PDB file of C-alpha atoms in Angstrom:
ATOM      1  CA  UNK W   1      -0.429  -4.887 -11.100  1.00 77.00           C
ATOM      2  CA  UNK W   2      -0.731  -8.108 -13.400  1.00 80.00           C
ATOM      3  CA  UNK W   3      -0.299  -7.097 -17.063  1.00 89.00           C
ATOM      4  CA  UNK W   4      -0.664  -8.564 -20.549  1.00 94.00           C
ATOM      5  CA  UNK W   5       2.659  -9.125 -22.131  1.00 95.00           C
ATOM      6  CA  UNK W   6       3.528  -9.407 -26.038  1.00 96.00           C
ATOM      7  CA  UNK W   7       6.745 -10.487 -27.887  1.00 95.00           C
ATOM      8  CA  UNK W   8       8.317  -9.554 -29.869  1.00 96.00           C
ATOM      9  CA  UNK W   9       7.480  -5.663 -29.754  1.00 94.00           C
ATOM     10  CA  UNK W  10       8.318  -5.354 -33.469  1.00 96.00           C
ATOM     11  CA  UNK W  11       8.898  -7.733 -36.101  1.00 97.00           C
ATOM     12  CA  UNK W  12      10.030  -7.527 -39.917  1.00 97.00           C
ATOM     13  CA  UNK W  13       9.366 -10.280 -42.023  1.00 97.00           C
ATOM     14  CA  UNK W  14       9.386 -10.856 -45.662  1.00 97.00           C
ATOM     15  CA  UNK W  15       6.233 -11.680 -47.669  1.00 97.00           C
ATOM     16  CA  UNK W  16       4.961 -15.318 -47.679  1.00 96.00           C
ATOM     17  CA  UNK W  17       7.254 -15.973 -44.578  1.00 97.00           C
ATOM     18  CA  UNK W  18       5.532 -17.680 -41.461  1.00 97.00           C
ATOM     19  CA  UNK W  19       5.196 -15.297 -38.150  1.00 97.00           C
ATOM     20  CA  UNK W  20       4.116 -16.051 -34.807  1.00 97.00           C
ATOM     21  CA  UNK W  21       3.161 -13.398 -32.265  1.00 97.00           C
ATOM     22  CA  UNK W  22       3.140 -14.676 -28.691  1.00 97.00           C
ATOM     23  CA  UNK W  23       1.274 -13.294 -25.528  1.00 97.00           C
ATOM     24  CA  UNK W  24       1.211 -14.014 -22.063  1.00 96.00           C
ATOM     25  CA  UNK W  25      -2.647 -13.012 -20.857  1.00 94.00           C
ATOM     26  CA  UNK W  26      -3.013 -12.408 -17.168  1.00 92.00           C
ATOM     27  CA  UNK W  27      -2.509 -15.338 -15.124  1.00 89.00           C
ATOM     28  CA  UNK W  28      -6.038 -15.935 -14.085  1.00 85.00           C
ATOM     29  CA  UNK W  29      -7.929 -14.937 -17.123  1.00 89.00           C
ATOM     30  CA  UNK W  30     -10.136 -17.664 -19.161  1.00 87.00           C
ATOM     31  CA  UNK W  31     -10.745 -15.386 -22.341  1.00 90.00           C
ATOM     32  CA  UNK W  32      -8.316 -14.521 -24.875  1.00 93.00           C
ATOM     33  CA  UNK W  33      -8.509 -12.088 -28.000  1.00 95.00           C
ATOM     34  CA  UNK W  34      -6.406 -10.899 -30.840  1.00 97.00           C
ATOM     35  CA  UNK W  35      -7.438  -7.642 -32.493  1.00 97.00           C
ATOM     36  CA  UNK W  36      -5.188  -5.470 -34.808  1.00 97.00           C
ATOM     37  CA  UNK W  37      -4.787  -2.099 -36.067  1.00 95.00           C
ATOM     38  CA  UNK W  38      -3.412  -0.978 -39.525  1.00 95.00           C
ATOM     39  CA  UNK W  39      -1.674   2.493 -39.441  1.00 91.00           C
ATOM     40  CA  UNK W  40      -4.381   5.030 -39.184  1.00 88.00           C
ATOM     41  CA  UNK W  41      -7.449   2.543 -39.234  1.00 92.00           C
ATOM     42  CA  UNK W  42      -9.490   1.538 -36.338  1.00 94.00           C
ATOM     43  CA  UNK W  43      -8.738  -1.431 -33.885  1.00 95.00           C
ATOM     44  CA  UNK W  44     -10.392  -4.542 -35.662  1.00 96.00           C
ATOM     45  CA  UNK W  45     -11.429  -7.885 -33.819  1.00 95.00           C
ATOM     46  CA  UNK W  46      -9.638 -11.103 -35.182  1.00 97.00           C
ATOM     47  CA  UNK W  47     -10.741 -14.007 -32.748  1.00 96.00           C
ATOM     48  CA  UNK W  48     -11.901 -14.990 -29.417  1.00 93.00           C
ATOM     49  CA  UNK W  49     -10.555 -17.977 -27.538  1.00 92.00           C
ATOM     50  CA  UNK W  50     -11.933 -20.074 -25.034  1.00 88.00           C
ATOM     51  CA  UNK W  51     -11.547 -23.405 -23.272  1.00 86.00           C
ATOM     52  CA  UNK W  52      -9.088 -24.463 -26.141  1.00 88.00           C
ATOM     53  CA  UNK W  53     -10.941 -23.377 -29.014  1.00 91.00           C
ATOM     54  CA  UNK W  54     -12.111 -20.706 -31.376  1.00 93.00           C
ATOM     55  CA  UNK W  55     -15.483 -18.878 -29.967  1.00 90.00           C
ATOM     56  CA  UNK W  56     -15.724 -16.286 -32.400  1.00 91.00           C
ATOM     57  CA  UNK W  57     -13.867 -15.026 -35.226  1.00 94.00           C
ATOM     58  CA  UNK W  58     -14.108 -12.073 -37.758  1.00 93.00           C
ATOM     59  CA  UNK W  59     -13.998 -12.152 -41.948  1.00 93.00           C
ATOM     60  CA  UNK W  60     -10.331 -11.066 -41.461  1.00 94.00           C
ATOM     61  CA  UNK W  61      -9.195 -14.413 -39.506  1.00 95.00           C
ATOM     62  CA  UNK W  62      -9.071 -16.774 -42.457  1.00 93.00           C
ATOM     63  CA  UNK W  63      -7.270 -19.601 -43.172  1.00 94.00           C
ATOM     64  CA  UNK W  64      -3.991 -18.050 -43.159  1.00 95.00           C
ATOM     65  CA  UNK W  65      -4.428 -17.318 -39.336  1.00 97.00           C
ATOM     66  CA  UNK W  66      -4.315 -19.891 -36.578  1.00 97.00           C
ATOM     67  CA  UNK W  67      -4.465 -19.503 -32.760  1.00 96.00           C
ATOM     68  CA  UNK W  68      -3.132 -21.757 -30.188  1.00 94.00           C
ATOM     69  CA  UNK W  69      -2.544 -21.810 -26.436  1.00 91.00           C
ATOM     70  CA  UNK W  70       0.238 -24.376 -26.259  1.00 84.00           C
ATOM     71  CA  UNK W  71       0.582 -24.317 -22.243  1.00 85.00           C
ATOM     72  CA  UNK W  72      -1.017 -22.648 -19.390  1.00 76.00           C
ATOM     73  CA  UNK W  73       0.466 -19.178 -20.111  1.00 85.00           C
ATOM     74  CA  UNK W  74       1.186 -18.453 -23.768  1.00 92.00           C
ATOM     75  CA  UNK W  75      -1.472 -17.553 -26.483  1.00 95.00           C
ATOM     76  CA  UNK W  76       0.008 -17.316 -29.669  1.00 97.00           C
ATOM     77  CA  UNK W  77      -1.258 -16.139 -33.303  1.00 97.00           C
ATOM     78  CA  UNK W  78       0.163 -17.630 -36.226  1.00 97.00           C
ATOM     79  CA  UNK W  79      -0.015 -16.099 -39.758  1.00 97.00           C
ATOM     80  CA  UNK W  80       1.212 -18.845 -42.049  1.00 95.00           C
ATOM     81  CA  UNK W  81       2.146 -16.924 -45.523  1.00 94.00           C
ATOM     82  CA  UNK W  82       2.450 -13.149 -44.550  1.00 96.00           C
ATOM     83  CA  UNK W  83       1.030 -10.478 -47.322  1.00 96.00           C
ATOM     84  CA  UNK W  84       1.775  -6.831 -47.081  1.00 97.00           C
ATOM     85  CA  UNK W  85      -1.735  -6.237 -46.164  1.00 96.00           C
ATOM     86  CA  UNK W  86      -0.875  -8.099 -42.655  1.00 97.00           C
ATOM     87  CA  UNK W  87       1.355  -4.955 -41.803  1.00 97.00           C
ATOM     88  CA  UNK W  88      -0.337  -3.833 -38.476  1.00 97.00           C
ATOM     89  CA  UNK W  89       0.025  -3.335 -35.003  1.00 96.00           C
ATOM     90  CA  UNK W  90      -1.265  -6.716 -33.354  1.00 97.00           C
ATOM     91  CA  UNK W  91      -2.662  -6.532 -29.844  1.00 97.00           C
ATOM     92  CA  UNK W  92      -3.673  -9.469 -27.445  1.00 96.00           C
ATOM     93  CA  UNK W  93      -6.282  -9.001 -24.894  1.00 95.00           C
ATOM     94  CA  UNK W  94      -7.712 -11.479 -22.038  1.00 92.00           C
ATOM     95  CA  UNK W  95     -10.461 -11.086 -19.773  1.00 88.00           C
ATOM     96  CA  UNK W  96     -11.520 -12.812 -16.422  1.00 83.00           C
ATOM     97  CA  UNK W  97     -14.892 -13.906 -17.200  1.00 71.00           C
ATOM     98  CA  UNK W  98     -17.651 -13.180 -19.746  1.00 62.00           C
ATOM     99  CA  UNK W  99     -20.707 -12.182 -18.345  1.00 61.00           C
ATOM    100  CA  UNK W 100     -23.875 -10.087 -19.477  1.00 58.00           C
ATOM    101  CA  UNK W 101     -21.666  -6.990 -20.098  1.00 54.00           C
ATOM    102  CA  UNK W 102     -20.048  -6.934 -16.886  1.00 58.00           C
ATOM    103  CA  UNK W 103     -16.154  -7.615 -18.146  1.00 75.00           C
ATOM    104  CA  UNK W 104     -13.169  -5.642 -18.935  1.00 81.00           C
ATOM    105  CA  UNK W 105     -10.889  -6.589 -21.538  1.00 88.00           C
ATOM    106  CA  UNK W 106      -7.438  -5.962 -20.600  1.00 90.00           C
ATOM    107  CA  UNK W 107      -4.877  -5.194 -23.510  1.00 93.00           C
ATOM    108  CA  UNK W 108      -1.436  -5.612 -23.881  1.00 94.00           C
ATOM    109  CA  UNK W 109       1.225  -3.453 -25.631  1.00 93.00           C
ATOM    110  CA  UNK W 110       1.052  -4.833 -29.160  1.00 95.00           C
ATOM    111  CA  UNK W 111       3.586  -6.447 -31.731  1.00 97.00           C
ATOM    112  CA  UNK W 112       4.208  -4.110 -34.854  1.00 96.00           C
ATOM    113  CA  UNK W 113       4.464  -6.519 -37.857  1.00 97.00           C
ATOM    114  CA  UNK W 114       6.180  -5.132 -41.129  1.00 97.00           C
ATOM    115  CA  UNK W 115       5.701  -7.276 -44.037  1.00 97.00           C
ATOM    116  CA  UNK W 116       8.327  -6.329 -46.818  1.00 96.00           C
TER     117      UNK W 116
ATOM    118  CA  UNK N   1     -23.954  -4.183 -39.260  1.00 87.00           C
ATOM    119  CA  UNK N   2     -22.747  -2.300 -35.880  1.00 93.00           C
ATOM    120  CA  UNK N   3     -20.357   0.847 -36.780  1.00 95.00           C
ATOM    121  CA  UNK N   4     -18.667   3.272 -33.997  1.00 97.00           C
ATOM    122  CA  UNK N   5     -17.986   6.784 -34.783  1.00 97.00           C
ATOM    123  CA  UNK N   6     -16.282   9.123 -32.882  1.00 97.00           C
ATOM    124  CA  UNK N   7     -16.023  12.926 -33.302  1.00 93.00           C
ATOM    125  CA  UNK N   8     -14.320  15.045 -33.282  1.00 92.00           C
ATOM    126  CA  UNK N   9     -11.298  13.238 -35.064  1.00 94.00           C
ATOM    127  CA  UNK N  10      -8.760  15.481 -33.162  1.00 96.00           C
ATOM    128  CA  UNK N  11      -9.189  18.118 -30.310  1.00 95.00           C
ATOM    129  CA  UNK N  12      -6.725  20.890 -28.752  1.00 96.00           C
ATOM    130  CA  UNK N  13      -7.484  22.399 -25.807  1.00 96.00           C
ATOM    131  CA  UNK N  14      -5.416  24.547 -23.021  1.00 97.00           C
ATOM    132  CA  UNK N  15      -4.776  22.928 -19.768  1.00 97.00           C
ATOM    133  CA  UNK N  16      -7.335  23.360 -17.102  1.00 97.00           C
ATOM    134  CA  UNK N  17     -10.139  23.207 -19.697  1.00 96.00           C
ATOM    135  CA  UNK N  18     -13.325  20.839 -19.141  1.00 97.00           C
ATOM    136  CA  UNK N  19     -14.123  18.811 -22.542  1.00 95.00           C
ATOM    137  CA  UNK N  20     -16.529  16.066 -24.077  1.00 96.00           C
ATOM    138  CA  UNK N  21     -15.559  13.398 -26.659  1.00 97.00           C
ATOM    139  CA  UNK N  22     -18.480  11.833 -28.230  1.00 97.00           C
ATOM    140  CA  UNK N  23     -18.920   8.339 -29.395  1.00 98.00           C
ATOM    141  CA  UNK N  24     -22.164   7.034 -31.433  1.00 98.00           C
ATOM    142  CA  UNK N  25     -23.149   3.593 -32.537  1.00 97.00           C
ATOM    143  CA  UNK N  26     -25.724   2.616 -35.240  1.00 97.00           C
ATOM    144  CA  UNK N  27     -27.256  -0.704 -33.068  1.00 95.00           C
ATOM    145  CA  UNK N  28     -28.318  -0.201 -29.625  1.00 94.00           C
ATOM    146  CA  UNK N  29     -28.287  -4.171 -29.088  1.00 93.00           C
ATOM    147  CA  UNK N  30     -25.128  -3.952 -26.867  1.00 92.00           C
ATOM    148  CA  UNK N  31     -23.988  -5.254 -23.741  1.00 90.00           C
ATOM    149  CA  UNK N  32     -21.540  -2.589 -22.780  1.00 91.00           C
ATOM    150  CA  UNK N  33     -19.486   0.457 -24.013  1.00 94.00           C
ATOM    151  CA  UNK N  34     -15.939   0.840 -23.138  1.00 94.00           C
ATOM    152  CA  UNK N  35     -13.851   3.881 -23.174  1.00 97.00           C
ATOM    153  CA  UNK N  36     -10.007   3.247 -23.632  1.00 96.00           C
ATOM    154  CA  UNK N  37      -6.965   5.304 -23.824  1.00 96.00           C
ATOM    155  CA  UNK N  38      -4.142   4.993 -26.324  1.00 94.00           C
ATOM    156  CA  UNK N  39      -0.930   6.354 -26.103  1.00 91.00           C
ATOM    157  CA  UNK N  40       1.414   6.473 -29.434  1.00 84.00           C
ATOM    158  CA  UNK N  41       2.969   3.238 -30.120  1.00 77.00           C
ATOM    159  CA  UNK N  42       1.389   1.713 -27.216  1.00 81.00           C
ATOM    160  CA  UNK N  43      -1.517  -0.772 -26.158  1.00 86.00           C
ATOM    161  CA  UNK N  44      -5.041   0.306 -24.748  1.00 92.00           C
ATOM    162  CA  UNK N  45      -5.726   1.318 -21.204  1.00 92.00           C
ATOM    163  CA  UNK N  46      -9.381   0.713 -20.480  1.00 91.00           C
ATOM    164  CA  UNK N  47     -10.919   3.799 -18.793  1.00 95.00           C
ATOM    165  CA  UNK N  48     -14.299   3.092 -17.959  1.00 94.00           C
ATOM    166  CA  UNK N  49     -16.813   0.291 -18.800  1.00 92.00           C
ATOM    167  CA  UNK N  50     -20.823   0.908 -18.700  1.00 93.00           C
ATOM    168  CA  UNK N  51     -22.934  -2.033 -18.851  1.00 90.00           C
ATOM    169  CA  UNK N  52     -26.214  -1.643 -21.189  1.00 90.00           C
ATOM    170  CA  UNK N  53     -28.501  -1.305 -18.004  1.00 90.00           C
ATOM    171  CA  UNK N  54     -26.155   1.896 -16.497  1.00 92.00           C
ATOM    172  CA  UNK N  55     -26.181   5.277 -17.414  1.00 95.00           C
ATOM    173  CA  UNK N  56     -23.155   6.542 -16.328  1.00 95.00           C
ATOM    174  CA  UNK N  57     -19.880   5.600 -15.036  1.00 95.00           C
ATOM    175  CA  UNK N  58     -17.175   7.784 -13.116  1.00 96.00           C
ATOM    176  CA  UNK N  59     -13.203   7.431 -12.367  1.00 94.00           C
ATOM    177  CA  UNK N  60     -11.675  10.511 -11.017  1.00 96.00           C
ATOM    178  CA  UNK N  61     -11.631  13.416 -13.403  1.00 97.00           C
ATOM    179  CA  UNK N  62     -13.609  11.113 -16.004  1.00 97.00           C
ATOM    180  CA  UNK N  63     -17.158  10.559 -16.611  1.00 97.00           C
ATOM    181  CA  UNK N  64     -18.743   8.556 -18.996  1.00 97.00           C
ATOM    182  CA  UNK N  65     -22.294   8.453 -20.131  1.00 97.00           C
ATOM    183  CA  UNK N  66     -24.416   5.971 -22.292  1.00 97.00           C
ATOM    184  CA  UNK N  67     -27.718   6.729 -23.996  1.00 96.00           C
ATOM    185  CA  UNK N  68     -28.365   3.326 -25.599  1.00 93.00           C
ATOM    186  CA  UNK N  69     -31.675   4.189 -27.038  1.00 92.00           C
ATOM    187  CA  UNK N  70     -30.256   7.080 -28.821  1.00 95.00           C
ATOM    188  CA  UNK N  71     -26.805   5.308 -29.625  1.00 96.00           C
ATOM    189  CA  UNK N  72     -24.516   7.911 -27.906  1.00 97.00           C
ATOM    190  CA  UNK N  73     -21.895   7.934 -25.428  1.00 98.00           C
ATOM    191  CA  UNK N  74     -19.951  10.677 -23.915  1.00 97.00           C
ATOM    192  CA  UNK N  75     -16.652  11.001 -21.962  1.00 97.00           C
ATOM    193  CA  UNK N  76     -16.383  14.160 -20.018  1.00 97.00           C
ATOM    194  CA  UNK N  77     -12.768  14.971 -18.584  1.00 97.00           C
ATOM    195  CA  UNK N  78     -12.504  17.834 -15.882  1.00 97.00           C
ATOM    196  CA  UNK N  79      -9.844  19.884 -15.442  1.00 97.00           C
ATOM    197  CA  UNK N  80      -7.739  18.677 -18.257  1.00 97.00           C
ATOM    198  CA  UNK N  81      -4.050  18.082 -17.731  1.00 97.00           C
ATOM    199  CA  UNK N  82      -1.178  17.854 -20.473  1.00 96.00           C
ATOM    200  CA  UNK N  83      -0.849  14.276 -19.288  1.00 96.00           C
ATOM    201  CA  UNK N  84      -4.198  13.564 -20.725  1.00 97.00           C
ATOM    202  CA  UNK N  85      -2.797  13.810 -24.137  1.00 97.00           C
ATOM    203  CA  UNK N  86      -3.594  10.695 -26.250  1.00 97.00           C
ATOM    204  CA  UNK N  87      -6.105   9.058 -28.318  1.00 96.00           C
ATOM    205  CA  UNK N  88      -9.710   8.051 -26.764  1.00 98.00           C
ATOM    206  CA  UNK N  89     -11.336   5.089 -28.188  1.00 97.00           C
ATOM    207  CA  UNK N  90     -14.899   3.817 -27.740  1.00 97.00           C
ATOM    208  CA  UNK N  91     -15.606   0.334 -27.943  1.00 96.00           C
ATOM    209  CA  UNK N  92     -19.210  -1.701 -27.749  1.00 95.00           C
ATOM    210  CA  UNK N  93     -19.441  -5.332 -27.242  1.00 91.00           C
ATOM    211  CA  UNK N  94     -22.571  -6.046 -29.774  1.00 90.00           C
ATOM    212  CA  UNK N  95     -24.916  -8.433 -27.926  1.00 88.00           C
ATOM    213  CA  UNK N  96     -24.907 -12.028 -28.975  1.00 83.00           C
ATOM    214  CA  UNK N  97     -21.049 -11.597 -29.604  1.00 81.00           C
ATOM    215  CA  UNK N  98     -18.469 -13.761 -27.727  1.00 77.00           C
ATOM    216  CA  UNK N  99     -16.612 -10.750 -26.523  1.00 79.00           C
ATOM    217  CA  UNK N 100     -15.793  -8.977 -29.788  1.00 88.00           C
ATOM    218  CA  UNK N 101     -15.383  -5.345 -29.401  1.00 93.00           C
ATOM    219  CA  UNK N 102     -16.006  -3.070 -32.049  1.00 95.00           C
ATOM    220  CA  UNK N 103     -13.863   0.129 -32.096  1.00 97.00           C
ATOM    221  CA  UNK N 104     -14.298   3.583 -33.052  1.00 97.00           C
ATOM    222  CA  UNK N 105     -11.423   5.249 -34.672  1.00 96.00           C
ATOM    223  CA  UNK N 106     -10.878   7.666 -31.912  1.00 96.00           C
ATOM    224  CA  UNK N 107     -10.363  10.920 -31.061  1.00 97.00           C
ATOM    225  CA  UNK N 108      -6.787  12.313 -30.684  1.00 96.00           C
ATOM    226  CA  UNK N 109      -6.563  14.957 -27.935  1.00 97.00           C
ATOM    227  CA  UNK N 110      -3.737  17.186 -27.204  1.00 97.00           C
ATOM    228  CA  UNK N 111      -3.668  19.509 -23.928  1.00 97.00           C
ATOM    229  CA  UNK N 112      -1.526  22.564 -24.011  1.00 96.00           C
ATOM    230  CA  UNK N 113       0.382  23.531 -21.169  1.00 94.00           C
TER     231      UNK N 113
END
């Protein structure tokens, strides 16, 4: 069964460094998402992406964050200058379509980011 | 602003027991509600999706109901097994959103053999 994959599974970085988290969505999916989950907290929406542009973003997704689909398979989340509070599990998700409530989002296993 | 709440935060039951997990949301303007399972340190697995026009969905031993007008959903697990131990998350997609899911904090279920 097709799955969303994410790399790396764990990343440790120093505060102020740039990190890029990578995702390979399910191949025929058109809609892509990033979420994060700070330890012990709720899963929070960051951004949705369709047709090579951001379709929605949350207040968390400020100028330090960017997303890109550099080729036909990868979907990346970049954090330009990491802060301690960016430490979290980051989940990528994809969906085949976005209808009136019909769609399911498929989540990857996550990248655990630790900022020191 | 849409808020999703799940109670209880944790639940421990003996194997074989039937159980109900609760989810409530503050704004009934939703496209759908999804129940997910999260194993420790792992991703989210979608269990059931209920469209706003539906009342319930079933998959195997799982049954999810939705009462949109009262802002409530329940996940019923029949004949629980130790393998059901996980955190169960409820998420709604608000009407007008571009796919944004709003999650509850989850119920951590432990099924004792």
